Coordinates of C-alpha atoms in Angstrom, one line a residue:
M1 CA 66.9 -5.6 128.1
P2 CA 64.5 -2.8 127.7
V3 CA 60.9 -2.3 128.2
T4 CA 59.2 -2.7 124.8
E5 CA 55.7 -3.7 123.3
G6 CA 54.9 -6.7 121.9
A7 CA 58.2 -8.1 122.3
G8 CA 56.3 -11.4 123.4
R9 CA 57.2 -14.8 123.4
Q10 CA 59.8 -15.9 120.5
E11 CA 62.5 -19.1 120.5
F12 CA 66.0 -17.5 119.8
D13 CA 67.9 -19.1 117.1
D14 CA 69.7 -16.9 115.3
D15 CA 72.9 -15.8 114.3
V16 CA 73.8 -12.1 114.7
P17 CA 76.7 -11.1 112.6
S18 CA 78.0 -8.5 115.3
A19 CA 78.0 -11.5 118.0
P20 CA 80.4 -14.9 118.0
S21 CA 78.8 -17.6 115.8
S22 CA 77.8 -20.8 117.5
T23 CA 76.4 -23.0 114.3
D24 CA 79.9 -24.3 114.0
L25 CA 79.8 -27.0 116.6
P26 CA 82.7 -29.0 115.5
A27 CA 85.0 -25.4 115.6
L28 CA 83.2 -24.7 118.7
E29 CA 84.8 -27.8 120.1
A30 CA 88.7 -27.4 118.6
L31 CA 88.7 -24.4 120.1
A32 CA 88.0 -25.7 123.7
G33 CA 90.2 -28.3 122.7
D34 CA 92.9 -25.3 122.0
L35 CA 92.4 -22.8 125.4
A36 CA 93.0 -26.4 126.8
A37 CA 95.9 -27.1 125.7
L38 CA 97.3 -23.6 126.1
D39 CA 96.1 -23.5 129.4
Y40 CA 94.4 -20.5 129.3
T41 CA 92.5 -20.6 133.2
V42 CA 92.4 -18.7 135.6
D43 CA 95.1 -20.7 137.1
G44 CA 97.1 -20.7 134.0
V45 CA 96.9 -16.9 133.4
E46 CA 97.7 -16.0 136.7
A47 CA 100.2 -18.2 136.9
L48 CA 101.6 -17.1 133.1
L49 CA 101.5 -13.2 134.4
G50 CA 102.1 -13.4 138.2
V51 CA 99.7 -12.6 141.1
A52 CA 100.4 -8.8 140.9
A53 CA 99.9 -8.5 137.8
Y54 CA 97.1 -10.9 137.4
S55 CA 95.2 -9.1 140.3
A56 CA 95.7 -5.9 138.7
L57 CA 94.0 -7.1 135.4
G58 CA 90.7 -7.9 137.4
R59 CA 91.1 -4.2 138.6
G60 CA 91.3 -3.5 135.0
Q61 CA 94.4 -2.4 135.2
L62 CA 96.2 -3.8 131.7
V63 CA 99.7 -2.4 132.0
P64 CA 101.5 -4.8 134.2
A65 CA 100.1 -7.6 132.7
L66 CA 101.2 -6.0 129.0
L67 CA 104.6 -5.7 130.5
E68 CA 104.9 -9.3 131.3
C69 CA 103.4 -10.6 128.3
R70 CA 106.4 -8.4 126.7
R71 CA 109.1 -9.9 129.0
L72 CA 108.2 -13.3 127.8
L73 CA 108.1 -12.5 124.4
R74 CA 111.6 -11.6 125.0
G75 CA 112.7 -14.0 126.6
G76 CA 111.7 -16.3 123.9
G77 CA 108.1 -16.2 124.2
S78 CA 105.0 -19.0 124.4
A79 CA 101.7 -19.7 122.8
Q80 CA 100.2 -19.0 126.0
V81 CA 100.7 -15.3 125.0
I82 CA 99.2 -15.1 122.1
P83 CA 95.3 -15.5 124.1
V84 CA 96.0 -13.1 127.1
L85 CA 97.4 -10.3 124.4
L86 CA 94.7 -10.8 122.4
W87 CA 90.9 -11.2 124.4
L88 CA 92.4 -9.6 127.8
L89 CA 94.4 -7.0 126.6
G90 CA 93.0 -6.2 123.1
E91 CA 96.8 -6.1 121.6
T92 CA 97.2 -6.5 117.9
V93 CA 98.9 -10.7 117.3
P94 CA 100.8 -11.8 114.2
E95 CA 99.1 -14.5 112.0
E96 CA 101.4 -16.6 112.6
G97 CA 101.5 -15.9 116.3
L98 CA 97.7 -17.1 115.8
H99 CA 98.5 -19.8 113.9
A100 CA 100.9 -21.8 116.5
A101 CA 98.4 -21.1 119.5
F102 CA 95.6 -22.3 117.9
P103 CA 97.2 -25.3 115.4
G104 CA 93.0 -27.0 115.7
I105 CA 90.6 -24.6 114.7
G106 CA 93.0 -21.9 112.7
V107 CA 93.3 -18.6 112.0
P108 CA 90.0 -19.0 109.3
G109 CA 88.1 -21.2 112.6
L110 CA 88.7 -17.9 114.2
E111 CA 87.4 -15.4 112.0
R112 CA 84.7 -17.7 110.9
L113 CA 83.4 -17.9 114.8
R114 CA 84.1 -14.1 114.6
L115 CA 86.5 -14.0 117.1
I116 CA 89.2 -12.3 115.7
E117 CA 89.1 -9.5 113.4
R118 CA 92.3 -8.6 110.9
T119 CA 93.8 -5.0 111.1
G120 CA 96.4 -5.4 107.6
P121 CA 99.9 -6.1 107.3
E122 CA 100.9 -2.8 108.5
G123 CA 101.6 -3.8 111.8
G124 CA 101.2 -1.3 114.8
A125 CA 98.9 -1.4 117.6
A126 CA 95.2 -2.3 117.3
E127 CA 92.9 0.8 117.6
G128 CA 92.0 1.0 121.5
A129 CA 95.9 -1.3 122.3
T130 CA 97.2 -0.7 125.4
G131 CA 100.4 0.1 124.4
A132 CA 102.5 -0.5 121.4
G133 CA 105.4 -3.1 121.1
A134 CA 103.5 -6.0 122.4
G135 CA 102.5 -7.3 118.5
D136 CA 106.2 -6.5 117.5
A137 CA 107.1 -9.1 120.5
A138 CA 104.5 -11.8 119.3
E139 CA 105.3 -11.7 115.8
G140 CA 109.2 -12.6 116.6
A141 CA 108.2 -15.2 118.8
A142 CA 106.3 -16.4 116.5
G143 CA 109.5 -16.9 114.2
S144 CA 108.2 -14.5 110.9
G145 CA 111.2 -13.8 108.6
A146 CA 112.1 -11.1 107.2
G147 CA 110.7 -8.9 104.2
A148 CA 106.9 -8.0 103.9
A149 CA 104.6 -7.9 107.3
P150 CA 102.4 -10.6 107.7
A151 CA 99.0 -10.2 108.3
R152 CA 97.6 -9.1 111.6
W153 CA 94.8 -9.4 113.8
R154 CA 93.0 -8.2 117.2
A155 CA 90.2 -9.5 118.6
A156 CA 86.2 -9.0 117.8
V157 CA 85.0 -9.8 121.4
E158 CA 86.6 -10.6 124.7
L159 CA 86.9 -13.9 125.6
R160 CA 87.7 -15.1 129.3
P161 CA 88.4 -17.8 131.4
Y162 CA 86.3 -18.3 134.4
G163 CA 86.3 -20.7 136.7
S164 CA 83.8 -21.7 138.8
D165 CA 82.0 -24.6 141.0
V166 CA 80.1 -25.5 138.4
G167 CA 82.0 -27.2 135.5
G168 CA 85.4 -25.8 136.6
N169 CA 87.5 -24.4 133.8
L170 CA 85.2 -22.2 131.7
W171 CA 85.5 -19.2 129.1
V172 CA 83.4 -16.7 128.9
A173 CA 82.7 -14.1 125.8
S174 CA 81.7 -10.6 125.3
D175 CA 82.5 -7.8 124.3
L176 CA 85.6 -5.6 124.8
G177 CA 85.8 -3.4 127.5
A178 CA 87.0 0.6 127.2
E179 CA 90.2 -0.9 128.7
Q180 CA 90.4 -2.6 126.0
R181 CA 89.7 -0.7 122.9
P182 CA 89.0 3.0 124.4
G183 CA 86.1 4.7 123.1
P184 CA 82.4 4.7 124.4
L185 CA 80.3 1.7 124.8
R186 CA 77.7 0.8 121.9
H187 CA 74.5 0.5 123.3
D188 CA 74.2 -2.6 122.6
H189 CA 77.0 -3.7 124.3
V190 CA 77.0 -6.7 126.1
L191 CA 78.8 -6.9 129.4
G192 CA 81.1 -10.0 130.6
I193 CA 81.9 -10.9 134.5
G194 CA 81.3 -7.7 136.5
G195 CA 81.0 -7.6 139.9
A196 CA 77.1 -7.5 139.9
S197 CA 77.3 -10.7 138.1
L198 CA 79.3 -12.4 140.7
T199 CA 77.7 -10.7 143.4
L200 CA 74.8 -12.6 142.2
A201 CA 75.8 -16.0 141.4
Q202 CA 77.5 -15.7 145.1
T203 CA 74.0 -14.6 146.5
V204 CA 71.7 -17.2 144.7
L205 CA 70.5 -20.3 147.1
R206 CA 71.8 -23.3 145.4
T207 CA 68.9 -25.8 146.1
P208 CA 68.4 -28.2 143.9
V209 CA 65.0 -27.4 141.5
D210 CA 63.4 -28.4 138.4
R211 CA 62.8 -25.3 136.5
A212 CA 64.5 -22.3 137.1
L213 CA 64.7 -18.9 135.0
D214 CA 67.6 -16.5 134.2
L215 CA 65.2 -13.2 133.7
G216 CA 67.8 -10.6 131.6
T217 CA 70.6 -13.3 130.7
G218 CA 73.5 -11.3 129.2
C219 CA 76.5 -13.3 128.3
G220 CA 75.3 -16.5 130.1
I221 CA 77.1 -16.2 133.4
Q222 CA 73.7 -17.0 135.8
A223 CA 72.7 -19.8 133.6
F224 CA 76.3 -21.6 133.6
H225 CA 75.1 -21.5 137.7
L226 CA 71.7 -22.6 137.7
L227 CA 72.7 -25.4 135.3
A228 CA 74.6 -27.0 138.8
H229 CA 71.2 -27.6 140.3
A230 CA 68.7 -26.9 138.0
R231 CA 66.9 -29.6 135.6
H232 CA 66.3 -27.0 132.9
V233 CA 67.3 -23.2 132.5
T234 CA 65.3 -20.8 130.6
A235 CA 67.3 -17.9 129.7
T236 CA 65.4 -14.6 128.6
D237 CA 67.1 -11.1 127.2
I238 CA 65.7 -8.7 124.6
S239 CA 69.2 -7.9 123.5
D240 CA 69.7 -10.7 120.6
R241 CA 73.3 -10.3 121.0
A242 CA 72.8 -10.5 124.2
L243 CA 71.1 -13.9 123.6
A244 CA 73.8 -14.6 120.1
F245 CA 76.9 -14.2 123.0
A246 CA 75.4 -16.8 125.6
R247 CA 74.3 -20.2 122.8
F248 CA 77.9 -19.2 121.8
N249 CA 79.3 -19.2 126.0
L250 CA 77.0 -22.4 126.6
L251 CA 77.7 -24.6 123.5
L252 CA 81.9 -24.0 123.9
N253 CA 81.6 -24.8 127.8
A254 CA 78.7 -28.1 127.0
P255 CA 80.9 -30.4 128.1
A256 CA 81.2 -28.7 131.6
L257 CA 78.1 -28.0 131.7
D258 CA 76.8 -31.4 131.2
L259 CA 74.3 -29.8 127.8
D260 CA 74.2 -32.0 124.6
A261 CA 75.4 -29.5 122.1
Q262 CA 73.3 -30.5 119.7
R263 CA 70.3 -31.0 121.5
L264 CA 70.8 -27.7 124.0
G265 CA 67.0 -27.6 124.1
N266 CA 66.8 -30.5 126.3
R267 CA 68.4 -28.0 129.2
V268 CA 68.3 -24.4 127.8
L269 CA 65.9 -22.4 126.0
L270 CA 66.4 -19.5 124.7
R271 CA 64.0 -16.8 124.7
R272 CA 64.2 -13.4 123.2
G273 CA 61.9 -10.5 124.4
S274 CA 61.2 -7.9 127.9
L275 CA 60.2 -8.9 131.5
L276 CA 58.3 -11.3 131.8
A277 CA 56.6 -11.6 128.3
P278 CA 58.8 -14.5 126.9
V279 CA 57.7 -16.6 129.6
G280 CA 53.6 -15.7 130.1
G281 CA 51.6 -18.0 131.9
E282 CA 54.9 -20.4 132.9
H283 CA 56.1 -21.3 136.4
F284 CA 59.4 -21.3 137.8
D285 CA 60.8 -23.3 141.2
L286 CA 63.8 -20.6 141.0
V287 CA 64.1 -16.8 139.7
V288 CA 67.6 -14.9 139.0
S289 CA 67.9 -11.8 137.8
N290 CA 70.8 -9.4 137.3
P291 CA 68.5 -7.1 135.8
P292 CA 69.2 -3.7 134.0
F293 CA 68.3 -1.8 137.3
V294 CA 70.7 1.5 136.6
I295 CA 68.7 4.4 137.1
T296 CA 69.0 6.9 133.8
P297 CA 67.5 9.9 133.0
R298 CA 65.0 10.0 130.2
T299 CA 67.3 12.4 127.7
G300 CA 65.7 11.0 124.8
E301 CA 69.1 9.4 123.7
E302 CA 69.6 5.6 123.4
G303 CA 70.8 3.6 126.5
Y304 CA 72.6 1.1 127.1
T305 CA 70.8 -2.5 127.2
Y306 CA 73.0 -4.2 129.6
R307 CA 72.2 -1.7 132.0
D308 CA 69.3 0.5 130.9
G309 CA 66.2 -0.7 131.8
G310 CA 64.1 1.7 129.9
L311 CA 61.5 3.2 132.7
A312 CA 61.8 6.1 134.8
G313 CA 63.7 5.8 138.1
D314 CA 63.6 2.9 139.7
A315 CA 60.8 1.6 138.5
I316 CA 62.3 -1.6 136.6
V317 CA 63.0 -3.0 140.0
E318 CA 59.4 -1.8 141.1
T319 CA 57.9 -4.4 138.8
L320 CA 60.6 -6.8 138.3
V321 CA 59.7 -7.3 143.2
R322 CA 55.8 -6.9 142.2
D323 CA 55.5 -9.2 139.2
L324 CA 57.6 -11.5 139.9
P325 CA 55.6 -13.5 142.6
G326 CA 53.4 -14.0 139.5
I327 CA 55.4 -16.8 137.9
L328 CA 57.1 -18.7 140.9
A329 CA 55.3 -22.0 141.7
P330 CA 54.0 -22.7 145.2
G331 CA 57.4 -22.2 147.4
G332 CA 59.4 -20.7 145.1
A333 CA 61.7 -18.3 145.1
A334 CA 63.3 -15.3 143.2
Q335 CA 66.2 -13.8 143.4
L336 CA 67.8 -9.9 142.4
L337 CA 70.1 -7.1 142.5
G338 CA 68.3 -3.6 142.2
N339 CA 68.5 0.1 142.5
W340 CA 66.3 2.1 144.7
E341 CA 65.7 5.8 145.0
I342 CA 65.7 7.6 148.8
T343 CA 63.6 10.8 149.2
E344 CA 65.0 13.1 150.9
G345 CA 64.0 12.9 154.7
T346 CA 62.7 8.9 154.6
A347 CA 64.1 6.0 155.8
W348 CA 66.0 4.0 153.3
D349 CA 63.4 1.1 153.3
R350 CA 60.2 3.2 152.7
R351 CA 59.9 2.5 149.3
I352 CA 61.8 -0.5 148.5
R353 CA 59.2 -1.9 151.3
S354 CA 56.3 -0.9 149.3
F355 CA 57.0 -2.9 145.9
V356 CA 56.5 -6.1 147.6
P357 CA 53.1 -7.3 147.3
P358 CA 50.8 -8.6 149.6
G359 CA 51.5 -12.7 151.0
V360 CA 55.0 -12.6 150.2
D361 CA 58.0 -13.5 152.0
A362 CA 61.1 -10.8 151.2
W363 CA 63.9 -10.2 152.7
I364 CA 66.0 -7.1 151.3
I365 CA 69.5 -6.5 151.8
Q366 CA 71.1 -3.0 151.6
R367 CA 74.6 -3.0 150.7
E368 CA 75.6 0.4 149.7
Q369 CA 74.3 4.2 149.2
L370 CA 75.2 6.4 146.9
T371 CA 74.3 10.1 146.4
P372 CA 73.7 11.6 143.5
V373 CA 76.5 13.4 142.6
Q374 CA 77.9 9.9 143.3
Y375 CA 75.6 8.2 141.5
A376 CA 76.6 10.0 138.0
E377 CA 79.7 10.2 138.5
T378 CA 79.6 5.9 138.7
W379 CA 77.6 4.8 135.6
L380 CA 79.0 7.8 133.2
R381 CA 82.6 6.4 134.1
D382 CA 81.5 2.9 133.7
A383 CA 79.9 3.7 129.9
A384 CA 83.2 5.6 129.4
E385 CA 80.9 9.0 129.0
N386 CA 83.6 10.6 130.9
R387 CA 85.6 10.9 127.2
D388 CA 84.4 13.4 126.2
R389 CA 84.0 16.5 128.8
S390 CA 81.4 18.6 127.0
A391 CA 79.0 15.0 127.0
Y392 CA 80.0 14.4 130.8
L393 CA 78.9 17.6 131.6
D394 CA 75.8 17.1 129.9
G395 CA 75.3 13.4 130.9
F396 CA 76.1 14.9 134.9
A397 CA 73.7 17.7 135.0
A398 CA 71.0 15.4 133.3
Y399 CA 71.3 13.0 136.4
L400 CA 71.4 15.4 138.6
A401 CA 68.0 16.8 137.5
D402 CA 66.5 14.0 136.7
F403 CA 67.1 12.9 140.5
A404 CA 66.1 16.3 141.9
S405 CA 62.7 15.9 140.1
R406 CA 61.8 13.3 142.4
N407 CA 63.2 14.7 145.4
V408 CA 66.3 11.9 145.7
E409 CA 68.6 12.4 148.4
A410 CA 69.9 9.3 147.7
I411 CA 70.1 5.9 145.8
G412 CA 70.7 2.1 147.5
F413 CA 71.7 -0.9 146.2
G414 CA 71.6 -4.3 147.4
S415 CA 69.4 -8.3 146.7
V416 CA 66.5 -9.0 147.0
W417 CA 64.9 -12.2 148.5
L418 CA 61.4 -13.3 146.9
R419 CA 59.1 -16.1 148.4
R420 CA 55.8 -17.3 146.8
P421 CA 54.7 -19.7 149.7
G422 CA 53.4 -23.3 149.7
T423 CA 50.3 -22.2 151.5
P424 CA 48.5 -19.6 152.4
S425 CA 49.9 -18.2 155.4
N426 CA 49.3 -15.9 158.0
L427 CA 52.9 -15.4 159.2
V428 CA 54.3 -13.9 155.6
R429 CA 57.9 -12.4 156.7
V430 CA 59.3 -8.9 155.3
T431 CA 63.3 -8.0 156.6
L432 CA 64.4 -5.3 155.7
E433 CA 68.0 -4.6 157.0
E434 CA 71.4 -2.7 156.0
I435 CA 74.5 -4.2 156.3
T436 CA 77.5 -2.3 154.7
H437 CA 80.3 -3.9 156.3
D438 CA 81.8 -7.1 154.5
I439 CA 80.5 -10.2 154.5
E440 CA 81.7 -13.7 153.7
Q441 CA 81.4 -15.2 150.0
P442 CA 79.9 -17.5 148.5
V443 CA 76.6 -15.8 151.3
G444 CA 74.3 -18.5 149.5
P445 CA 74.7 -21.1 151.7
H446 CA 74.2 -18.7 154.7
L447 CA 70.7 -17.0 153.5
A448 CA 69.7 -20.6 152.7
A449 CA 70.9 -21.5 156.4
A450 CA 68.9 -18.2 157.4
I451 CA 65.4 -19.0 155.6
G452 CA 65.4 -22.5 157.2
R453 CA 66.2 -21.0 160.8
N454 CA 62.9 -18.6 160.1
D455 CA 61.1 -21.2 158.9
W456 CA 61.5 -23.6 161.6
L457 CA 60.4 -20.3 163.7
A458 CA 57.6 -19.8 162.1
A459 CA 56.5 -23.5 162.5
H460 CA 56.9 -22.8 166.2
T461 CA 55.5 -19.6 166.5
E462 CA 52.1 -21.4 165.1
Q463 CA 52.5 -23.9 168.2
A464 CA 52.7 -20.6 170.8
A465 CA 49.2 -20.6 170.7
S466 CA 48.8 -23.9 172.4
G467 CA 52.2 -23.0 174.6
I468 CA 54.8 -24.8 173.1
G469 CA 56.8 -22.7 171.2
I470 CA 60.6 -22.8 171.3
A471 CA 60.9 -23.3 175.1
D472 CA 60.8 -27.2 174.9
E473 CA 63.9 -26.8 171.8
F474 CA 67.2 -27.1 172.8
L475 CA 69.2 -25.1 171.5
L476 CA 74.0 -23.9 170.6
V477 CA 76.0 -21.3 170.0
A478 CA 77.0 -21.3 166.6
D479 CA 81.0 -22.2 165.6
D480 CA 81.7 -19.2 164.6
V481 CA 80.3 -17.0 167.1
T482 CA 82.4 -15.2 169.5
E483 CA 81.6 -13.1 172.6
E484 CA 83.3 -10.1 173.5
R485 CA 83.1 -8.4 177.1
H486 CA 83.9 -4.4 178.0
Q487 CA 84.3 -2.2 181.0
R488 CA 85.1 0.4 182.4
P489 CA 89.1 0.2 185.0
G490 CA 87.8 -1.1 188.2
A491 CA 84.0 -2.1 187.4
E492 CA 82.8 -4.7 188.8
H493 CA 80.7 -5.7 185.7
P494 CA 80.9 -5.1 182.2
G495 CA 79.1 -2.1 180.4
V496 CA 78.8 -3.5 176.9
I497 CA 78.6 -7.7 176.1
L498 CA 78.8 -8.2 172.2
L499 CA 78.1 -11.4 169.7
R500 CA 80.0 -11.8 166.6
Q501 CA 79.6 -13.7 163.7
G502 CA 82.8 -14.9 162.1
A503 CA 81.1 -16.4 159.3
G504 CA 78.1 -15.8 157.3
L505 CA 76.7 -11.8 157.2
R506 CA 79.0 -11.4 160.2
R507 CA 76.7 -9.4 162.1
T508 CA 77.2 -8.2 165.4
T509 CA 74.7 -7.9 168.4
L510 CA 74.7 -5.8 171.7
L511 CA 73.3 -8.2 174.7
S512 CA 71.9 -7.2 178.3
T513 CA 73.0 -9.0 181.4
E514 CA 70.4 -11.7 181.5
L515 CA 70.2 -12.4 177.3
A516 CA 74.2 -13.1 177.6
G517 CA 73.4 -15.7 180.6
F518 CA 71.2 -17.3 178.6
V519 CA 73.7 -18.0 175.6
S520 CA 76.6 -19.4 178.1
A521 CA 73.8 -22.0 179.2
C522 CA 72.8 -23.1 175.9
D523 CA 75.4 -26.2 175.7
G524 CA 72.2 -28.5 174.6
D525 CA 72.0 -29.9 178.0
L526 CA 69.2 -27.6 178.9
T527 CA 65.8 -26.5 176.8
A528 CA 65.2 -22.7 176.2
G529 CA 62.2 -22.9 178.7
Q530 CA 64.5 -24.8 181.4
I531 CA 67.4 -22.0 180.9
A532 CA 65.2 -19.1 181.1
G533 CA 63.1 -20.1 184.0
A534 CA 66.8 -20.8 185.5
L535 CA 67.4 -17.0 184.8
A536 CA 64.0 -16.0 186.0
M537 CA 65.1 -17.9 189.5
L538 CA 68.3 -16.5 189.8
L539 CA 67.4 -13.0 189.1
E540 CA 64.2 -13.1 191.5
R541 CA 62.0 -12.7 188.5
P542 CA 59.8 -15.2 188.1
D543 CA 57.1 -13.8 186.6
A544 CA 55.7 -15.2 182.9
A545 CA 56.3 -12.1 181.4
F546 CA 60.1 -11.3 182.2
T547 CA 60.4 -15.4 180.7
S548 CA 58.5 -14.4 177.8
A549 CA 60.4 -11.6 176.9
L550 CA 63.7 -13.0 177.1
L551 CA 62.2 -15.8 174.6
V552 CA 61.6 -13.2 172.4
D553 CA 65.4 -12.0 172.1
V554 CA 66.6 -15.5 172.2
E555 CA 64.3 -16.1 168.8
Q556 CA 65.7 -12.8 167.1
L557 CA 69.1 -14.5 168.0
I558 CA 67.9 -17.4 166.1
R559 CA 67.1 -15.6 163.4
E560 CA 70.1 -13.9 162.6
G561 CA 72.5 -16.6 163.3
F562 CA 73.7 -16.7 166.6
L563 CA 72.3 -20.0 168.2
I564 CA 70.9 -22.5 166.2
P565 CA 68.5 -25.7 167.4
A566 CA 70.1 -28.7 168.5
P567 CA 70.0 -31.4 165.8

């Protein structure tokens, strides 16, 4: 989604020759029927390959899966092996194998949808195949006779099964990766189901909404999830190929996504354009975006549309954080992933905090930091640019020089949540925190609960002036919270008291003795004010300042989810 001038609003319904075709709806229906009959699902492929080989496949290691497919074919074979060889492993397969596996749509139909391409009758592995021999085994399993070698086919795209809470078993088409087709990626490469897209899908709050926007939709994964809780979804991208892939994926999975393939626009609109240009003047209840946030040097060479935003440094993330609140309906929220630069000698949150416009609630969580060297290594390898030593050296040098020009010592990665308050308020909250340990996934429900607690506290803060606050509320210890006490051998009292969360963000917090006493009394029988008053008398601290300071610490425990309001 590089930034371009004059992209404007434009509905997308084109047939892009270099992407799968979605113009033949009966063919898509037949394909879906064949895939279902083959049990070409996440569970079906895992059962076929075995847990170890399937797990390796998820890490980008194709060899165990390929070896297992060969073993299965030597034992008599199965039509189930054909789509795995073809679309997951990048192997060639014989025409007879395709006919056996896809009786509904047939080989001409697969070619017409631009999912396969002929490699000729001579046999042998396709360019970029992971190893020789699998195609020969598949040919034997299909029962080809002696004589002239049959035509062979290879994948034109990746077509991967996807299991989600959206619609059960789905299929997602995208461009083949470097593992299946070695060599640098094309610059308009359409990324499939990657770590970042799954992270965003697990982070988004799944509150039912009327209108949602998937900004920079790519192959359409976020739109899939949005359709489960949004009445209508608008999906945008600057790439014609990305929109063509997204349209194909939506129509292929139309029944599972509750879409009318004949009237796709009733629930989904695809629009071409850069950033907010395709939706200018509109407002949405929810915006999600996995934008092209990768920070790449401006060398004058063409970037990769799936990851390079076309602006210097982290300006693409800055632009979105500043501008997205302007298209949110009152009470609407935006969630996105991003990278931000950390300049030498400054705190990690200083720059990203400056992006947030006034009057907007924000919660920014940094999940990872990389040095410029680590960053260059990651993204040069991502696009398979490390295969040419000379180009790799030049690219690495360009990354380091670019970061040095802005005095960047680290690059942060994380998630951003923004909300336009429903009514003007002086209690706008901007929270930034670093959480680098493992958290529970999907984390979206826990983020939603945390925002709900913050709103509850904000309402009580407004009441605090009248002397109410949280003092009259009953509190409970959250179900996932445990306490740890540590003390020196022979010590009379513990020196360290910790609360730990077993779920959600899995935070740990250090407690004072009086705060630990407060938490131990939160069983719903006494109000917060009554507990604080009892502690004040017990500790001989009857002054109002003690109680007030204690309740401030209690509010933080509520905010972080260690304590929750009693129902």
